């Protein structure tokens, strides 16, 4: 049974949510509002708010739910695969945000559960686990940091309990094929062999798949060192993506290798997230769609080849992050800076909105559109940093002004070409 903190601590909202979630993951623990109040040192209202916010987060990113049962206890509900992937993320976060809670509350409770379930001590002994993790490190040719080793010790102990209870993750056909094709799959085989020698229940075949996925999720892609056939396959697809981007837009990247490497690092992890339905914390999609519609549309077009190659669909969140990478490299090419365009405003908001949308469709580059009333412009002129003034209203030029384009209801093709040349120069 989990003990409570004797002296209430002043914790941040993130720390409290981490502790709530770890409490919910402990086997046989009855987590109630009162136990959360005692553990986090908060009142009833804040405890229930923390539960609600934790629930919202794991629903959004892991397709899980926190439900209240008739006895007043809370439990996490969802697939075994999603539950393990959720703990993978939150336990690593907890080791950063609330290590004291992990060391003095979560770890002892986990070991007590291992003992109560009669699991052989040699399987969860810290010394043996560290030896097993070091063996995996050598097999994978990776160096695990101290915090990663601590995480793996705890997470493997949790997996042992889940395995003992018969709660094995299930994989789709695509997920199974992808995991089996990775080098981590053969490393996971060594852990399963270790388990087989010491447990009565023969490990389910999907336990090896999940342990491989565990190491996949911990991987930091390295464009210079990754030589696995799937890494080469991804790299070739990225090269084709960049060529397609270039042919569709007519824009070039002077350092395509640098762009290829950055896309590789991002997409290697995005593939795993997308194939295993793991969400990301990203508030960009709506803003990217509004501010850079052409860049996002072009990114979707070129990513279609990668989606077809690997049999998946990227979420809007993932798509927008790739668009940001392309946009950043376009800006980097010639030390271009975000150009400011002044749009004069009056009494025709519909026309102004149409012109703004046209302006944002003209270029792939970031564009800062600033509204300025017609009266203010006639009186004070345009801001010094403005590169261009666009107006649907007839006006006289002040003494000093950047180039001005007068659009009648909408920008014609000649005006659009002229603006694109100015903005991309």
mmCIF file of C-alpha atoms in Angstrom:
data_model
loop_
_atom_site.group_PDB
_atom_site.id
_atom_site.type_symbol
_atom_site.label_atom_id
_atom_site.label_comp_id
_atom_site.label_asym_id
_atom_site.label_seq_id
_atom_site.Cartn_x
_atom_site.Cartn_y
_atom_site.Cartn_z
ATOM 1 C CA UNK A 1 0.000 0.000 0.000
ATOM 2 C CA UNK A 2 1.273 3.407 -0.878
ATOM 3 C CA UNK A 3 2.289 5.755 1.936
ATOM 4 C CA UNK A 4 1.465 9.461 1.948
ATOM 5 C CA UNK A 5 3.673 12.474 2.337
ATOM 6 C CA UNK A 6 3.854 13.451 5.974
ATOM 7 C CA UNK A 7 4.606 17.095 5.249
ATOM 8 C CA UNK A 8 2.547 18.683 2.437
ATOM 9 C CA UNK A 9 4.801 20.021 -0.304
ATOM 10 C CA UNK A 10 4.298 23.068 -2.463
ATOM 11 C CA UNK A 11 4.072 21.415 -5.869
ATOM 12 C CA UNK A 12 3.446 22.792 -9.324
ATOM 13 C CA UNK A 13 0.420 21.665 -11.312
ATOM 14 C CA UNK A 14 2.681 19.527 -13.547
ATOM 15 C CA UNK A 15 4.272 17.834 -10.534
ATOM 16 C CA UNK A 16 0.886 17.102 -8.970
ATOM 17 C CA UNK A 17 -0.448 15.589 -12.195
ATOM 18 C CA UNK A 18 2.630 13.367 -12.496
ATOM 19 C CA UNK A 19 2.082 12.096 -8.970
ATOM 20 C CA UNK A 20 -1.620 11.492 -9.607
ATOM 21 C CA UNK A 21 -0.824 9.411 -12.656
ATOM 22 C CA UNK A 22 1.881 7.359 -10.967
ATOM 23 C CA UNK A 23 -0.520 6.582 -8.133
ATOM 24 C CA UNK A 24 -3.058 5.313 -10.669
ATOM 25 C CA UNK A 25 -0.471 2.996 -12.223
ATOM 26 C CA UNK A 26 0.429 1.184 -9.024
ATOM 27 C CA UNK A 27 -1.018 -2.361 -8.972
ATOM 28 C CA UNK A 28 -3.695 -2.992 -6.358
ATOM 29 C CA UNK A 29 -3.667 0.647 -5.195
ATOM 30 C CA UNK A 30 -7.052 2.172 -4.332
ATOM 31 C CA UNK A 31 -6.672 5.779 -5.497
ATOM 32 C CA UNK A 32 -9.327 8.147 -4.203
ATOM 33 C CA UNK A 33 -9.694 11.890 -3.953
ATOM 34 C CA UNK A 34 -8.638 11.617 -0.316
ATOM 35 C CA UNK A 35 -5.442 9.696 -1.089
ATOM 36 C CA UNK A 36 -4.550 12.286 -3.742
ATOM 37 C CA UNK A 37 -5.230 15.107 -1.264
ATOM 38 C CA UNK A 38 -2.895 13.449 1.242
ATOM 39 C CA UNK A 39 -0.137 12.679 -1.287
ATOM 40 C CA UNK A 40 -0.108 16.088 -2.975
ATOM 41 C CA UNK A 41 -0.928 18.250 0.033
ATOM 42 C CA UNK A 42 -3.895 20.021 -1.612
ATOM 43 C CA UNK A 43 -7.559 20.582 -0.872
ATOM 44 C CA UNK A 44 -10.467 18.688 -2.414
ATOM 45 C CA UNK A 45 -11.141 21.210 -5.191
ATOM 46 C CA UNK A 46 -7.553 21.232 -6.442
ATOM 47 C CA UNK A 47 -7.317 17.438 -6.201
ATOM 48 C CA UNK A 48 -10.390 17.026 -8.405
ATOM 49 C CA UNK A 49 -9.090 19.652 -10.821
ATOM 50 C CA UNK A 50 -5.783 17.760 -11.061
ATOM 51 C CA UNK A 51 -7.656 14.542 -11.803
ATOM 52 C CA UNK A 52 -9.702 16.259 -14.526
ATOM 53 C CA UNK A 53 -6.626 17.840 -16.149
ATOM 54 C CA UNK A 54 -4.706 14.561 -16.042
ATOM 55 C CA UNK A 55 -7.690 12.828 -17.617
ATOM 56 C CA UNK A 56 -7.885 15.417 -20.411
ATOM 57 C CA UNK A 57 -4.180 15.014 -21.174
ATOM 58 C CA UNK A 58 -4.124 11.228 -21.365
ATOM 59 C CA UNK A 59 -7.316 11.247 -23.438
ATOM 60 C CA UNK A 60 -5.741 13.644 -25.943
ATOM 61 C CA UNK A 61 -2.341 12.007 -26.259
ATOM 62 C CA UNK A 62 -2.886 8.339 -25.328
ATOM 63 C CA UNK A 63 -6.582 7.530 -25.963
ATOM 64 C CA UNK A 64 -7.086 6.623 -22.309
ATOM 65 C CA UNK A 65 -9.634 7.592 -19.690
ATOM 66 C CA UNK A 66 -9.763 7.994 -15.923
ATOM 67 C CA UNK A 67 -13.051 6.656 -14.581
ATOM 68 C CA UNK A 68 -14.584 6.836 -11.138
ATOM 69 C CA UNK A 69 -15.975 3.596 -9.698
ATOM 70 C CA UNK A 70 -18.837 3.095 -7.270
ATOM 71 C CA UNK A 71 -16.437 2.769 -4.329
ATOM 72 C CA UNK A 72 -15.039 6.244 -5.032
ATOM 73 C CA UNK A 73 -11.756 4.993 -6.462
ATOM 74 C CA UNK A 74 -10.256 6.090 -9.765
ATOM 75 C CA UNK A 75 -8.820 3.789 -12.430
ATOM 76 C CA UNK A 76 -7.256 4.199 -15.857
ATOM 77 C CA UNK A 77 -9.113 2.476 -18.673
ATOM 78 C CA UNK A 78 -7.852 1.774 -22.182
ATOM 79 C CA UNK A 79 -5.851 -0.793 -24.114
ATOM 80 C CA UNK A 80 -2.808 -2.391 -22.507
ATOM 81 C CA UNK A 81 -0.615 -0.973 -25.279
ATOM 82 C CA UNK A 82 -1.838 2.589 -24.771
ATOM 83 C CA UNK A 83 -1.510 2.264 -21.001
ATOM 84 C CA UNK A 84 2.112 1.183 -21.232
ATOM 85 C CA UNK A 85 2.999 3.904 -23.753
ATOM 86 C CA UNK A 86 1.346 6.460 -21.493
ATOM 87 C CA UNK A 87 3.386 5.343 -18.476
ATOM 88 C CA UNK A 88 6.531 5.378 -20.620
ATOM 89 C CA UNK A 89 6.002 9.098 -21.254
ATOM 90 C CA UNK A 90 4.812 10.071 -17.767
ATOM 91 C CA UNK A 91 7.387 8.094 -15.790
ATOM 92 C CA UNK A 92 10.196 9.756 -17.736
ATOM 93 C CA UNK A 93 8.539 13.117 -17.093
ATOM 94 C CA UNK A 94 8.163 12.288 -13.395
ATOM 95 C CA UNK A 95 11.845 11.464 -13.049
ATOM 96 C CA UNK A 96 12.519 15.051 -14.128
ATOM 97 C CA UNK A 97 9.734 16.834 -12.259
ATOM 98 C CA UNK A 98 9.217 14.863 -9.061
ATOM 99 C CA UNK A 99 12.158 12.467 -8.531
ATOM 100 C CA UNK A 100 11.597 12.431 -4.755
ATOM 101 C CA UNK A 101 8.103 11.002 -5.234
ATOM 102 C CA UNK A 102 9.406 8.368 -7.673
ATOM 103 C CA UNK A 103 12.182 7.301 -5.280
ATOM 104 C CA UNK A 104 10.279 7.342 -2.003
ATOM 105 C CA UNK A 105 6.717 6.505 -3.057
ATOM 106 C CA UNK A 106 6.438 4.868 -6.482
ATOM 107 C CA UNK A 107 9.537 2.633 -6.344
ATOM 108 C CA UNK A 108 8.886 1.032 -2.902
ATOM 109 C CA UNK A 109 5.225 0.450 -3.767
ATOM 110 C CA UNK A 110 6.220 -1.194 -7.067
ATOM 111 C CA UNK A 111 8.654 -3.555 -5.321
ATOM 112 C CA UNK A 112 6.069 -4.424 -2.695
ATOM 113 C CA UNK A 113 3.655 -5.397 -5.471
ATOM 114 C CA UNK A 114 6.331 -7.531 -7.166
ATOM 115 C CA UNK A 115 6.911 -9.384 -3.893
ATOM 116 C CA UNK A 116 3.181 -9.820 -3.166
ATOM 117 C CA UNK A 117 2.610 -11.324 -6.613
ATOM 118 C CA UNK A 118 5.348 -13.863 -5.987
ATOM 119 C CA UNK A 119 7.569 -12.755 -8.847
ATOM 120 C CA UNK A 120 11.104 -14.144 -8.610
ATOM 121 C CA UNK A 121 13.376 -11.614 -6.933
ATOM 122 C CA UNK A 122 16.174 -12.278 -9.438
ATOM 123 C CA UNK A 123 13.965 -10.672 -12.114
ATOM 124 C CA UNK A 124 13.534 -7.326 -10.375
ATOM 125 C CA UNK A 125 16.684 -7.123 -8.276
ATOM 126 C CA UNK A 126 18.373 -3.782 -9.077
ATOM 127 C CA UNK A 127 21.786 -5.331 -9.668
ATOM 128 C CA UNK A 128 20.433 -7.925 -12.098
ATOM 129 C CA UNK A 129 18.319 -5.339 -13.891
ATOM 130 C CA UNK A 130 21.265 -2.999 -14.328
ATOM 131 C CA UNK A 131 23.297 -5.865 -15.771
ATOM 132 C CA UNK A 132 20.463 -6.653 -18.193
ATOM 133 C CA UNK A 133 20.138 -2.993 -19.207
ATOM 134 C CA UNK A 134 23.913 -2.714 -19.723
ATOM 135 C CA UNK A 135 23.766 -5.803 -21.922
ATOM 136 C CA UNK A 136 20.994 -4.200 -24.001
ATOM 137 C CA UNK A 137 23.015 -0.995 -24.189
ATOM 138 C CA UNK A 138 25.963 -2.845 -25.707
ATOM 139 C CA UNK A 139 23.685 -4.793 -28.053
ATOM 140 C CA UNK A 140 22.062 -1.576 -29.286
ATOM 141 C CA UNK A 141 25.385 0.318 -29.305
ATOM 142 C CA UNK A 142 23.828 3.071 -27.211
ATOM 143 C CA UNK A 143 24.897 4.749 -24.002
ATOM 144 C CA UNK A 144 22.016 5.073 -21.529
ATOM 145 C CA UNK A 145 22.216 7.985 -19.111
ATOM 146 C CA UNK A 146 21.686 7.461 -15.374
ATOM 147 C CA UNK A 147 18.085 8.688 -15.565
ATOM 148 C CA UNK A 148 17.368 6.344 -18.499
ATOM 149 C CA UNK A 149 18.755 3.407 -16.509
ATOM 150 C CA UNK A 150 16.572 4.311 -13.526
ATOM 151 C CA UNK A 151 13.568 4.614 -15.835
ATOM 152 C CA UNK A 152 14.235 1.247 -17.497
ATOM 153 C CA UNK A 153 14.621 -0.504 -14.142
ATOM 154 C CA UNK A 154 11.256 0.772 -12.958
ATOM 155 C CA UNK A 155 9.495 0.278 -16.266
ATOM 156 C CA UNK A 156 10.700 -3.311 -16.673
ATOM 157 C CA UNK A 157 9.478 -4.025 -13.140
ATOM 158 C CA UNK A 158 6.061 -2.656 -14.087
ATOM 159 C CA UNK A 159 6.040 -4.804 -17.248
ATOM 160 C CA UNK A 160 6.838 -7.884 -15.157
ATOM 161 C CA UNK A 161 3.752 -7.284 -13.022
ATOM 162 C CA UNK A 162 1.574 -6.704 -16.080
ATOM 163 C CA UNK A 163 2.949 -9.867 -17.671
ATOM 164 C CA UNK A 164 2.240 -11.820 -14.473
ATOM 165 C CA UNK A 165 -1.370 -10.527 -14.514
ATOM 166 C CA UNK A 166 -1.776 -11.551 -18.169
ATOM 167 C CA UNK A 167 -2.147 -7.954 -19.378
ATOM 168 C CA UNK A 168 -0.186 -8.156 -22.622
ATOM 169 C CA UNK A 169 -0.297 -5.400 -25.278
ATOM 170 C CA UNK A 170 -1.829 -6.309 -28.619
ATOM 171 C CA UNK A 171 -0.399 -5.046 -31.907
ATOM 172 C CA UNK A 172 -2.023 -4.433 -35.268
ATOM 173 C CA UNK A 173 -0.596 -6.111 -38.370
ATOM 174 C CA UNK A 174 1.164 -2.897 -39.456
ATOM 175 C CA UNK A 175 2.529 -2.257 -35.938
ATOM 176 C CA UNK A 176 3.749 -5.845 -35.695
ATOM 177 C CA UNK A 177 5.561 -5.749 -39.047
ATOM 178 C CA UNK A 178 7.187 -2.400 -38.287
ATOM 179 C CA UNK A 179 8.441 -3.476 -34.855
ATOM 180 C CA UNK A 180 9.739 -6.819 -36.076
ATOM 181 C CA UNK A 181 11.696 -5.043 -38.818
ATOM 182 C CA UNK A 182 13.666 -2.934 -36.319
ATOM 183 C CA UNK A 183 17.011 -3.861 -34.774
ATOM 184 C CA UNK A 184 15.521 -3.331 -31.284
ATOM 185 C CA UNK A 185 13.396 -6.459 -31.803
ATOM 186 C CA UNK A 186 16.404 -8.748 -31.475
ATOM 187 C CA UNK A 187 17.613 -6.967 -28.354
ATOM 188 C CA UNK A 188 14.175 -7.434 -26.789
ATOM 189 C CA UNK A 189 14.503 -11.137 -27.522
ATOM 190 C CA UNK A 190 17.339 -11.334 -24.993
ATOM 191 C CA UNK A 191 15.125 -9.929 -22.225
ATOM 192 C CA UNK A 192 12.366 -12.421 -23.053
ATOM 193 C CA UNK A 193 14.866 -15.276 -22.902
ATOM 194 C CA UNK A 194 15.985 -14.011 -19.492
ATOM 195 C CA UNK A 195 12.356 -13.988 -18.314
ATOM 196 C CA UNK A 196 11.624 -17.453 -19.685
ATOM 197 C CA UNK A 197 14.284 -19.012 -17.491
ATOM 198 C CA UNK A 198 12.794 -17.603 -14.283
ATOM 199 C CA UNK A 199 8.998 -17.325 -14.603
ATOM 200 C CA UNK A 200 6.258 -19.914 -14.654
ATOM 201 C CA UNK A 201 4.165 -18.076 -17.233
ATOM 202 C CA UNK A 202 5.833 -18.235 -20.661
ATOM 203 C CA UNK A 203 6.096 -14.669 -22.011
ATOM 204 C CA UNK A 204 3.576 -13.878 -24.721
ATOM 205 C CA UNK A 205 5.085 -13.205 -28.143
ATOM 206 C CA UNK A 206 3.773 -9.634 -27.976
ATOM 207 C CA UNK A 207 5.896 -8.952 -24.890
ATOM 208 C CA UNK A 208 8.951 -9.085 -27.135
ATOM 209 C CA UNK A 209 7.250 -6.666 -29.520
ATOM 210 C CA UNK A 210 6.532 -4.232 -26.723
ATOM 211 C CA UNK A 211 10.036 -4.399 -25.279
ATOM 212 C CA UNK A 212 11.355 -3.645 -28.772
ATOM 213 C CA UNK A 213 8.963 -0.676 -28.957
ATOM 214 C CA UNK A 214 10.230 0.490 -25.564
ATOM 215 C CA UNK A 215 13.776 0.780 -26.899
ATOM 216 C CA UNK A 216 12.499 2.340 -30.136
ATOM 217 C CA UNK A 217 10.766 5.089 -28.171
ATOM 218 C CA UNK A 218 13.957 5.794 -26.207
ATOM 219 C CA UNK A 219 16.060 6.127 -29.352
ATOM 220 C CA UNK A 220 17.535 9.463 -30.428
ATOM 221 C CA UNK A 221 17.912 9.249 -34.231
ATOM 222 C CA UNK A 222 21.415 9.943 -35.528
ATOM 223 C CA UNK A 223 21.673 10.667 -39.287
ATOM 224 C CA UNK A 224 25.405 9.912 -39.274
ATOM 225 C CA UNK A 225 25.267 6.597 -37.390
ATOM 226 C CA UNK A 226 21.882 5.004 -38.201
ATOM 227 C CA UNK A 227 22.478 2.339 -40.855
ATOM 228 C CA UNK A 228 19.526 -0.025 -40.393
ATOM 229 C CA UNK A 229 17.617 -0.866 -43.581
ATOM 230 C CA UNK A 230 14.546 0.988 -42.309
ATOM 231 C CA UNK A 231 16.687 4.053 -41.598
ATOM 232 C CA UNK A 232 18.031 3.954 -45.151
ATOM 233 C CA UNK A 233 14.506 3.514 -46.471
ATOM 234 C CA UNK A 234 13.370 6.621 -44.585
ATOM 235 C CA UNK A 235 16.381 8.602 -45.776
ATOM 236 C CA UNK A 236 15.683 7.731 -49.442
ATOM 237 C CA UNK A 237 12.045 8.741 -49.052
ATOM 238 C CA UNK A 238 13.052 12.088 -47.543
ATOM 239 C CA UNK A 239 15.360 12.797 -50.493
ATOM 240 C CA UNK A 240 12.413 12.201 -52.848
ATOM 241 C CA UNK A 241 10.214 14.452 -50.692
ATOM 242 C CA UNK A 242 12.669 17.340 -50.935
ATOM 243 C CA UNK A 243 12.956 16.891 -54.703
ATOM 244 C CA UNK A 244 9.163 16.978 -54.978
ATOM 245 C CA UNK A 245 9.007 20.113 -52.816
ATOM 246 C CA UNK A 246 11.579 21.756 -55.081
ATOM 247 C CA UNK A 247 9.763 20.824 -58.294
ATOM 248 C CA UNK A 248 6.374 21.988 -57.007
ATOM 249 C CA UNK A 249 7.550 25.337 -55.660
ATOM 250 C CA UNK A 250 10.559 26.248 -57.785
ATOM 251 C CA UNK A 251 12.409 27.046 -54.557
ATOM 252 C CA UNK A 252 15.822 25.534 -53.774
ATOM 253 C CA UNK A 253 17.686 24.627 -50.601
ATOM 254 C CA UNK A 254 21.409 25.333 -50.737
ATOM 255 C CA UNK A 255 22.094 22.735 -48.012
ATOM 256 C CA UNK A 256 19.808 19.835 -48.859
ATOM 257 C CA UNK A 257 21.913 17.490 -46.728
ATOM 258 C CA UNK A 258 21.292 19.635 -43.655
ATOM 259 C CA UNK A 259 17.560 19.682 -44.365
ATOM 260 C CA UNK A 260 17.595 15.921 -44.991
ATOM 261 C CA UNK A 261 19.284 15.307 -41.639
ATOM 262 C CA UNK A 262 16.818 17.467 -39.702
ATOM 263 C CA UNK A 263 13.813 15.875 -41.402
ATOM 264 C CA UNK A 264 15.295 12.435 -40.689
ATOM 265 C CA UNK A 265 15.660 13.153 -36.969
ATOM 266 C CA UNK A 266 12.103 14.446 -36.748
ATOM 267 C CA UNK A 267 10.383 11.906 -39.011
ATOM 268 C CA UNK A 268 12.125 8.862 -37.517
ATOM 269 C CA UNK A 269 10.354 9.676 -34.245
ATOM 270 C CA UNK A 270 7.154 10.879 -35.924
ATOM 271 C CA UNK A 271 6.827 7.515 -37.677
ATOM 272 C CA UNK A 272 6.821 5.668 -34.349
ATOM 273 C CA UNK A 273 4.363 8.151 -32.821
ATOM 274 C CA UNK A 274 2.000 7.911 -35.790
ATOM 275 C CA UNK A 275 2.143 4.131 -36.115
ATOM 276 C CA UNK A 276 1.392 3.690 -32.418
ATOM 277 C CA UNK A 277 -1.147 6.514 -32.129
ATOM 278 C CA UNK A 278 0.834 8.647 -29.670
ATOM 279 C CA UNK A 279 -0.180 12.297 -29.698
ATOM 280 C CA UNK A 280 2.097 15.291 -29.246
ATOM 281 C CA UNK A 281 1.691 18.576 -27.425
ATOM 282 C CA UNK A 282 1.360 20.963 -30.353
ATOM 283 C CA UNK A 283 -0.823 24.056 -30.666
ATOM 284 C CA UNK A 284 0.487 24.961 -34.129
ATOM 285 C CA UNK A 285 -1.945 23.394 -36.659
ATOM 286 C CA UNK A 286 -4.649 26.070 -36.536
ATOM 287 C CA UNK A 287 -2.099 28.900 -36.645
ATOM 288 C CA UNK A 288 -0.081 27.271 -39.445
ATOM 289 C CA UNK A 289 -3.256 26.704 -41.484
ATOM 290 C CA UNK A 290 -4.262 30.346 -41.090
ATOM 291 C CA UNK A 291 -0.884 32.013 -41.512
ATOM 292 C CA UNK A 292 0.879 29.716 -43.995
ATOM 293 C CA UNK A 293 -1.786 27.895 -46.030
ATOM 294 C CA UNK A 294 0.411 27.363 -49.094
ATOM 295 C CA UNK A 295 3.344 26.047 -47.061
ATOM 296 C CA UNK A 296 1.092 23.598 -45.214
ATOM 297 C CA UNK A 297 -0.625 22.468 -48.408
ATOM 298 C CA UNK A 298 2.728 21.890 -50.113
ATOM 299 C CA UNK A 299 3.989 19.958 -47.089
ATOM 300 C CA UNK A 300 0.907 17.717 -47.186
ATOM 301 C CA UNK A 301 1.512 17.051 -50.876
ATOM 302 C CA UNK A 302 5.126 15.997 -50.438
ATOM 303 C CA UNK A 303 4.431 13.974 -47.268
ATOM 304 C CA UNK A 304 1.898 11.889 -49.163
ATOM 305 C CA UNK A 305 4.759 9.840 -50.616
ATOM 306 C CA UNK A 306 6.139 9.049 -47.182
ATOM 307 C CA UNK A 307 2.677 8.155 -45.872
ATOM 308 C CA UNK A 308 2.190 5.770 -48.801
ATOM 309 C CA UNK A 309 5.658 4.258 -48.332
ATOM 310 C CA UNK A 310 5.085 3.424 -44.649
ATOM 311 C CA UNK A 311 1.319 2.857 -44.702
ATOM 312 C CA UNK A 312 0.167 5.558 -42.296
ATOM 313 C CA UNK A 313 -1.436 8.982 -42.037
ATOM 314 C CA UNK A 314 0.149 11.866 -40.185
ATOM 315 C CA UNK A 315 -2.055 13.922 -37.884
ATOM 316 C CA UNK A 316 -2.467 17.663 -38.414
ATOM 317 C CA UNK A 317 -0.160 18.157 -35.404
ATOM 318 C CA UNK A 318 2.627 16.135 -37.000
ATOM 319 C CA UNK A 319 2.034 17.709 -40.419
ATOM 320 C CA UNK A 320 2.363 21.232 -39.055
ATOM 321 C CA UNK A 321 5.702 20.460 -37.389
ATOM 322 C CA UNK A 322 7.123 19.226 -40.707
ATOM 323 C CA UNK A 323 5.805 22.403 -42.370
ATOM 324 C CA UNK A 324 7.675 24.464 -39.767
ATOM 325 C CA UNK A 325 10.916 22.636 -40.642
ATOM 326 C CA UNK A 326 10.491 23.357 -44.350
ATOM 327 C CA UNK A 327 9.597 26.991 -43.625
ATOM 328 C CA UNK A 328 12.614 27.474 -41.358
ATOM 329 C CA UNK A 329 14.996 26.145 -44.000
ATOM 330 C CA UNK A 330 13.452 28.369 -46.670
ATOM 331 C CA UNK A 331 14.093 31.382 -44.437
ATOM 332 C CA UNK A 332 17.614 30.207 -43.687
ATOM 333 C CA UNK A 333 18.659 30.046 -47.335
ATOM 334 C CA UNK A 334 19.427 33.712 -47.948
ATOM 335 C CA UNK A 335 19.191 35.134 -44.462
ATOM 336 C CA UNK A 336 15.694 36.228 -45.369
ATOM 337 C CA UNK A 337 13.682 37.834 -42.623
ATOM 338 C CA UNK A 338 9.954 37.894 -42.116
ATOM 339 C CA UNK A 339 8.624 40.628 -44.411
ATOM 340 C CA UNK A 340 6.002 43.016 -43.076
ATOM 341 C CA UNK A 341 3.091 43.878 -45.338
ATOM 342 C CA UNK A 342 0.718 46.651 -44.307
ATOM 343 C CA UNK A 343 -2.935 46.104 -45.227
ATOM 344 C CA UNK A 344 -4.975 49.287 -45.087
ATOM 345 C CA UNK A 345 -8.378 48.936 -43.468
ATOM 346 C CA UNK A 346 -11.632 50.791 -43.893
ATOM 347 C CA UNK A 347 -15.273 49.766 -44.045
ATOM 348 C CA UNK A 348 -15.078 46.605 -46.217
ATOM 349 C CA UNK A 349 -13.923 43.832 -43.915
ATOM 350 C CA UNK A 350 -14.881 41.036 -46.328
ATOM 351 C CA UNK A 351 -12.653 42.498 -49.028
ATOM 352 C CA UNK A 352 -9.789 42.968 -46.560
ATOM 353 C CA UNK A 353 -10.072 39.328 -45.437
ATOM 354 C CA UNK A 354 -10.011 38.144 -49.068
ATOM 355 C CA UNK A 355 -6.883 40.151 -49.816
ATOM 356 C CA UNK A 356 -5.153 38.886 -46.658
ATOM 357 C CA UNK A 357 -5.893 35.303 -47.683
ATOM 358 C CA UNK A 358 -4.480 35.991 -51.148
ATOM 359 C CA UNK A 359 -1.334 37.488 -49.647
ATOM 360 C CA UNK A 360 -0.786 34.421 -47.481
ATOM 361 C CA UNK A 361 -1.253 32.141 -50.503
ATOM 362 C CA UNK A 362 1.300 34.058 -52.589
ATOM 363 C CA UNK A 363 4.478 32.900 -50.830
ATOM 364 C CA UNK A 364 5.761 29.964 -48.815
ATOM 365 C CA UNK A 365 7.820 32.305 -46.655
ATOM 366 C CA UNK A 366 6.657 33.629 -43.279
ATOM 367 C CA UNK A 367 4.714 36.844 -43.724
ATOM 368 C CA UNK A 368 3.833 39.472 -41.127
ATOM 369 C CA UNK A 369 0.612 41.225 -42.140
ATOM 370 C CA UNK A 370 -0.145 44.330 -40.116
ATOM 371 C CA UNK A 371 -3.484 46.144 -40.229
ATOM 372 C CA UNK A 372 -3.429 49.933 -40.402
ATOM 373 C CA UNK A 373 -6.433 52.194 -40.813
ATOM 374 C CA UNK A 374 -6.587 54.252 -44.003
ATOM 375 C CA UNK A 375 -6.845 57.472 -41.978
ATOM 376 C CA UNK A 376 -3.743 56.665 -39.918
ATOM 377 C CA UNK A 377 -1.780 55.844 -43.057
ATOM 378 C CA UNK A 378 -2.776 59.098 -44.731
ATOM 379 C CA UNK A 379 -1.829 61.010 -41.629
ATOM 380 C CA UNK A 380 1.310 59.189 -40.389
ATOM 381 C CA UNK A 381 2.434 56.986 -43.279
ATOM 382 C CA UNK A 382 3.481 53.330 -43.058
ATOM 383 C CA UNK A 383 5.675 51.865 -40.289
ATOM 384 C CA UNK A 384 9.385 52.135 -41.039
ATOM 385 C CA UNK A 385 9.857 48.346 -41.202
ATOM 386 C CA UNK A 386 7.049 47.789 -43.759
ATOM 387 C CA UNK A 387 8.148 46.296 -47.096
ATOM 388 C CA UNK A 388 4.854 46.820 -48.916
ATOM 389 C CA UNK A 389 1.462 48.484 -48.535
ATOM 390 C CA UNK A 390 -1.669 46.877 -50.005
ATOM 391 C CA UNK A 391 -5.053 48.584 -50.042
ATOM 392 C CA UNK A 392 -8.486 47.967 -51.549
ATOM 393 C CA UNK A 393 -9.197 51.687 -51.086
ATOM 394 C CA UNK A 394 -8.109 54.563 -53.283
ATOM 395 C CA UNK A 395 -5.639 56.777 -51.441
ATOM 396 C CA UNK A 396 -2.999 59.387 -52.018
ATOM 397 C CA UNK A 397 0.576 58.515 -51.139
ATOM 398 C CA UNK A 398 2.099 60.248 -48.127
ATOM 399 C CA UNK A 399 5.497 61.874 -48.517
ATOM 400 C CA UNK A 400 7.387 58.689 -47.569
ATOM 401 C CA UNK A 401 5.951 55.250 -48.213
ATOM 402 C CA UNK A 402 7.093 51.787 -49.263
ATOM 403 C CA UNK A 403 5.659 50.472 -52.562
ATOM 404 C CA UNK A 404 1.864 50.543 -52.589
ATOM 405 C CA UNK A 405 -0.464 48.213 -54.516
ATOM 406 C CA UNK A 406 -4.096 49.155 -55.013
ATOM 407 C CA UNK A 407 -6.309 46.071 -55.314
ATOM 408 C CA UNK A 408 -9.823 46.420 -56.663
ATOM 409 C CA UNK A 409 -11.792 43.834 -54.660
ATOM 410 C CA UNK A 410 -8.961 41.297 -55.106
ATOM 411 C CA UNK A 411 -5.361 41.046 -56.283
ATOM 412 C CA UNK A 412 -5.021 40.237 -59.980
ATOM 413 C CA UNK A 413 -2.438 37.770 -61.278
ATOM 414 C CA UNK A 414 0.040 40.458 -62.307
ATOM 415 C CA UNK A 415 -0.124 42.042 -58.870
ATOM 416 C CA UNK A 416 0.342 38.660 -57.191
ATOM 417 C CA UNK A 417 3.452 37.912 -59.270
ATOM 418 C CA UNK A 418 4.851 41.355 -58.485
ATOM 419 C CA UNK A 419 4.250 40.875 -54.746
ATOM 420 C CA UNK A 420 5.812 37.404 -54.766
ATOM 421 C CA UNK A 421 8.955 38.782 -56.429
ATOM 422 C CA UNK A 422 9.203 41.526 -53.799
ATOM 423 C CA UNK A 423 8.653 39.221 -50.835
ATOM 424 C CA UNK A 424 11.025 36.476 -51.973
ATOM 425 C CA UNK A 425 13.855 38.806 -53.031
#
